[in-house]
XYZ file of C-alpha atoms in Angstrom:
332
model
C -23.799 100.817 358.300
C -25.275 101.475 361.740
C -25.287 98.524 364.127
C -28.926 98.300 365.242
C -28.104 96.623 368.558
C -25.460 99.225 369.408
C -27.826 102.017 368.358
C -30.485 101.002 370.880
C -28.073 101.035 373.834
C -28.590 104.757 374.625
C -32.345 104.111 374.750
C -31.904 101.152 377.080
C -29.519 103.134 379.275
C -32.040 105.970 379.392
C -34.811 103.601 380.421
C -32.614 102.187 383.182
C -31.938 105.672 384.518
C -35.662 106.414 384.461
C -36.168 103.196 386.439
C -33.751 104.555 389.040
C -30.372 102.905 388.427
C -27.087 104.260 387.052
C -23.747 102.715 386.001
C -20.872 102.792 388.467
C -17.474 101.118 387.961
C -15.277 100.239 390.926
C -11.876 98.688 391.444
C -12.274 95.358 393.212
C -8.511 94.882 393.478
C -5.577 96.135 391.382
C -6.191 95.009 387.810
C -9.847 94.097 388.339
C -12.674 96.527 387.587
C -16.341 95.604 387.814
C -19.259 97.601 386.460
C -22.498 97.779 388.456
C -25.806 99.463 387.772
C -26.713 100.827 391.201
C -29.613 102.799 392.719
C -29.295 106.431 391.636
C -29.834 107.715 395.174
C -26.635 105.973 396.347
C -24.420 107.947 393.934
C -22.677 111.040 395.318
C -21.099 113.336 392.740
C -17.775 114.643 393.984
C -17.259 118.371 393.881
C -14.705 119.898 391.529
C -12.527 120.726 394.527
C -12.035 117.141 395.661
C -12.862 115.295 392.466
C -10.297 112.696 391.579
C -10.621 110.553 388.488
C -8.775 107.257 388.532
C -8.218 105.417 385.277
C -6.557 102.201 384.281
C -5.106 100.951 381.040
C -8.008 99.476 379.050
C -7.924 95.716 378.533
C -10.728 95.889 375.979
C -12.696 98.433 374.020
C -15.555 98.126 376.517
C -13.528 98.815 379.659
C -14.618 101.774 381.737
C -12.580 104.080 383.907
C -13.260 103.892 387.611
C -16.217 106.155 388.325
C -15.284 109.607 389.674
C -18.044 109.314 392.245
C -18.600 107.746 395.639
C -21.541 105.797 396.945
C -23.593 105.699 400.096
C -25.302 102.693 401.610
C -28.598 101.573 400.066
C -31.840 103.080 401.348
C -32.435 101.152 404.624
C -36.183 101.144 403.934
C -35.650 99.130 400.751
C -34.370 95.531 400.747
C -31.497 94.949 398.317
C -31.918 92.690 395.282
C -28.937 91.742 393.090
C -29.614 90.478 389.554
C -26.835 88.344 388.000
C -26.930 87.796 384.238
C -26.190 84.722 382.127
C -23.636 84.088 379.390
C -25.224 85.629 376.294
C -25.820 89.171 377.494
C -24.704 91.777 380.007
C -26.717 92.768 383.078
C -29.284 95.305 381.944
C -29.900 93.466 378.652
C -30.669 90.260 380.538
C -32.860 91.873 383.220
C -34.437 94.735 381.247
C -37.986 93.505 382.006
C -37.364 92.943 385.726
C -35.539 96.114 386.792
C -38.436 98.544 386.430
C -40.773 96.105 388.174
C -38.531 95.974 391.243
C -37.045 99.438 391.799
C -40.104 100.945 393.506
C -39.828 98.623 396.509
C -36.246 97.369 396.271
C -32.735 98.738 395.924
C -31.687 96.976 392.729
C -28.058 96.252 391.835
C -27.199 94.819 388.424
C -23.543 93.795 388.010
C -21.722 92.950 384.806
C -19.628 89.868 385.445
C -15.973 89.893 384.413
C -15.537 90.156 380.616
C -19.098 91.382 380.190
C -20.261 94.984 379.862
C -16.933 96.643 380.638
C -15.935 94.509 383.656
C -12.373 93.212 383.257
C -9.504 91.619 385.128
C -5.859 90.837 384.538
C -6.165 87.768 386.781
C -5.879 84.369 385.105
C -8.610 82.896 387.343
C -11.672 82.103 385.217
C -13.695 80.146 387.788
C -17.253 80.970 388.941
C -15.722 81.230 392.404
C -13.552 84.167 391.335
C -16.568 85.880 389.762
C -18.455 85.364 393.034
C -15.533 86.644 395.123
C -15.252 89.825 393.045
C -19.004 90.357 393.132
C -19.155 89.941 396.901
C -16.249 92.338 397.409
C -17.830 94.828 395.025
C -21.143 94.809 396.847
C -19.337 95.324 400.150
C -17.552 98.340 398.666
C -20.939 99.656 397.561
C -22.185 99.490 401.144
C -24.467 96.454 400.742
C -24.727 94.521 404.002
C -27.233 91.846 402.982
C -29.216 91.053 399.877
C -31.338 88.602 397.956
C -29.555 87.376 394.835
C -31.303 86.391 391.609
C -29.160 84.399 389.191
C -29.899 83.235 385.663
C -28.018 80.382 383.933
C -24.265 81.082 384.293
C -25.217 83.785 386.779
C -27.031 81.173 388.843
C -23.807 79.180 389.270
C -22.040 82.367 390.342
C -24.923 83.093 392.739
C -24.609 79.651 394.366
C -20.871 80.234 394.842
C -21.537 83.680 396.255
C -24.063 82.310 398.760
C -21.529 79.708 399.849
C -18.668 82.212 400.198
C -20.646 85.111 401.720
C -23.436 83.623 403.893
C -23.678 86.834 405.931
C -24.144 88.900 402.762
C -26.532 86.669 400.797
C -29.752 86.090 402.711
C -31.678 84.308 399.946
C -31.311 82.996 396.399
C -33.634 82.878 393.406
C -32.181 80.743 390.626
C -33.511 80.260 387.088
C -32.193 77.862 384.454
C -29.035 76.926 386.311
C -27.351 74.254 388.399
C -25.081 74.105 391.428
C -22.038 73.270 389.317
C -21.359 72.209 385.742
C -19.984 68.725 386.319
C -18.372 66.879 383.431
C -21.256 64.381 383.334
C -23.951 67.098 383.200
C -21.966 68.986 380.567
C -21.598 65.922 378.333
C -25.215 64.815 378.736
C -26.612 68.307 378.115
C -24.482 69.028 375.054
C -25.125 65.614 373.508
C -28.857 66.024 374.074
C -28.857 69.400 372.372
C -26.634 68.290 369.508
C -23.611 70.489 370.268
C -20.009 69.345 370.478
C -18.864 71.906 373.076
C -20.064 74.674 375.368
C -18.309 77.202 373.145
C -20.211 76.001 370.098
C -23.476 76.522 371.983
C -22.760 79.708 373.943
C -20.211 81.523 371.781
C -21.700 81.350 368.286
C -19.625 82.833 365.476
C -22.282 82.930 362.763
C -25.919 83.807 362.215
C -26.631 80.078 361.919
C -24.983 79.428 365.289
C -26.891 82.245 367.002
C -30.177 80.959 365.574
C -29.328 77.493 366.924
C -28.710 78.960 370.380
C -31.999 80.877 370.354
C -33.834 77.776 369.160
C -32.832 75.750 372.209
C -33.073 78.688 374.644
C -36.609 79.824 373.807
C -39.949 78.021 374.014
C -41.452 79.859 371.062
C -39.728 80.150 367.718
C -38.150 83.605 367.503
C -37.723 85.331 364.162
C -35.350 88.209 363.567
C -33.793 89.421 360.302
C -30.272 88.135 359.659
C -28.895 91.649 359.972
C -30.113 91.874 363.561
C -28.467 88.535 364.332
C -25.177 89.800 362.865
C -25.404 93.028 364.850
C -26.128 91.112 368.055
C -23.110 88.853 367.451
C -20.874 91.873 366.971
C -22.022 93.736 370.098
C -22.828 91.025 372.643
C -20.126 88.421 371.995
C -16.977 90.412 372.717
C -13.955 89.147 374.701
C -14.305 85.772 372.986
C -10.953 84.408 374.151
C -11.645 85.223 377.787
C -15.240 83.989 377.638
C -14.041 80.724 376.127
C -11.731 80.415 379.120
C -14.687 81.116 381.436
C -16.502 78.157 379.876
C -13.454 75.945 380.339
C -13.225 77.051 383.972
C -16.869 76.204 384.519
C -16.637 72.418 384.193
C -15.595 70.460 387.282
C -15.094 66.760 387.879
C -17.959 64.787 389.410
C -15.662 63.562 392.173
C -14.771 67.135 393.160
C -18.390 68.201 393.576
C -20.115 68.421 396.955
C -23.481 69.882 397.925
C -22.995 72.828 400.294
C -25.264 73.119 403.313
C -26.779 76.483 402.436
C -28.315 78.405 405.370
C -30.293 80.611 402.960
C -33.764 80.129 401.566
C -33.533 79.139 397.916
C -36.269 79.463 395.317
C -35.964 77.737 391.937
C -37.992 79.674 389.352
C -38.027 77.683 386.125
C -39.303 77.618 382.594
C -41.103 74.298 382.352
C -39.923 73.868 378.764
C -36.247 74.593 379.459
C -34.228 72.434 377.060
C -30.807 73.338 378.467
C -31.410 72.598 382.156
C -34.661 70.659 382.155
C -37.260 70.109 384.868
C -35.701 66.807 385.927
C -32.423 68.562 386.741
C -34.332 71.265 388.629
C -36.326 68.762 390.683
C -33.206 66.730 391.476
C -31.465 69.894 392.626
C -34.422 70.831 394.828
C -34.170 67.421 396.494
C -30.388 67.780 396.961
C -30.677 71.267 398.475
C -33.181 70.220 401.128
C -36.224 71.620 402.879
C -35.285 75.305 402.623
C -35.618 75.093 398.850
C -38.855 75.723 396.963
C -39.696 75.320 393.291
C -42.077 77.038 390.894
C -42.435 76.187 387.220
C -43.730 78.615 384.584
C -45.462 76.982 381.653
C -44.950 77.918 378.009
C -41.451 79.186 378.771
C -37.983 77.855 378.045
C -34.523 78.707 379.328
C -35.187 82.422 378.725
C -38.190 82.344 381.054
C -37.619 85.885 382.400
C -37.696 87.290 378.847
C -40.437 85.073 377.399
C -42.932 85.500 380.226
C -41.728 88.540 382.168
C -45.065 89.425 383.788
C -45.509 85.945 385.269
C -41.836 85.753 386.207
C -41.924 89.138 387.947
C -45.075 88.223 389.854
C -43.513 84.989 391.123
C -40.251 86.725 391.979
C -41.975 89.489 393.922
C -44.132 86.969 395.784
C -41.022 85.174 396.990
C -39.268 88.406 397.952
C -42.354 89.619 399.813
C -42.616 86.368 401.783
C -38.891 86.489 402.516
C -39.026 89.944 404.043
C -42.290 89.284 405.867
C -40.583 86.287 407.484
C -37.567 88.432 408.316
C -39.762 91.108 409.918
C -41.342 88.531 412.230
C -38.011 87.441 413.666
């Protein structure tokens, strides 16, 4: 029987190409390959005379060979925006409603984090810091000199790490439904409040019932899909389960090991006011901890999946922040 989620991928890929981005896999370091969706105009097809295809031994069924293409720097007339996905879906699935809204005025890059969408590594490091390091190196290889980074949920934690590690690369952050770091106290409080025993139970469901439970806490409105679609989604989107379980284990840090970085960047927290996973109180506390360069905007009638539930409002708020950011930059 045809998997309905897998069957719609060619359509989604086609829509992304119409929006102006294409997939491009690069080697970050030996054993680590990361997939990016990059602006089409930055891709240079190599001629048959000098074309060289490099491949690696696949670590999963989703792994891609290194692209037989090279890239140029982004269009200097367009500011760069990087969209980092969360834990339940790869890049273009997560940001499908934002990409087309941004590509006219911005050079949009959409990475797949390690163990999502064909990005893999043979490193044993499963920390958000390693994801951020690989992402920063990848963007450098793609010719990106500075960018605004938008991170959702798990991707928000990676974005914070990236801003800390690459302050010259990341000029601003927009974070939705995320926190600076998943401390053991926040993890315990959040999971107990939601009625889950572990992060894996919440974020790596193994059954239709488990996926429905995840969607129930992630969305403001009750979502209904036939069970078959849930099963198909589980099969396609929750691959690399062992490695993703290790990513969740590598996410939690001790309270005593957590410090608040002094970020030089502007930070905008764009939140669903009905987020049950990382609620408004956590967001407001984080705004206070991050200081005066941080702003907050709440979107009503939206939960953790704010960018999917209310995409028009989300996109408007995101573009307003990006416009103000680059207007401020132009005045300097």
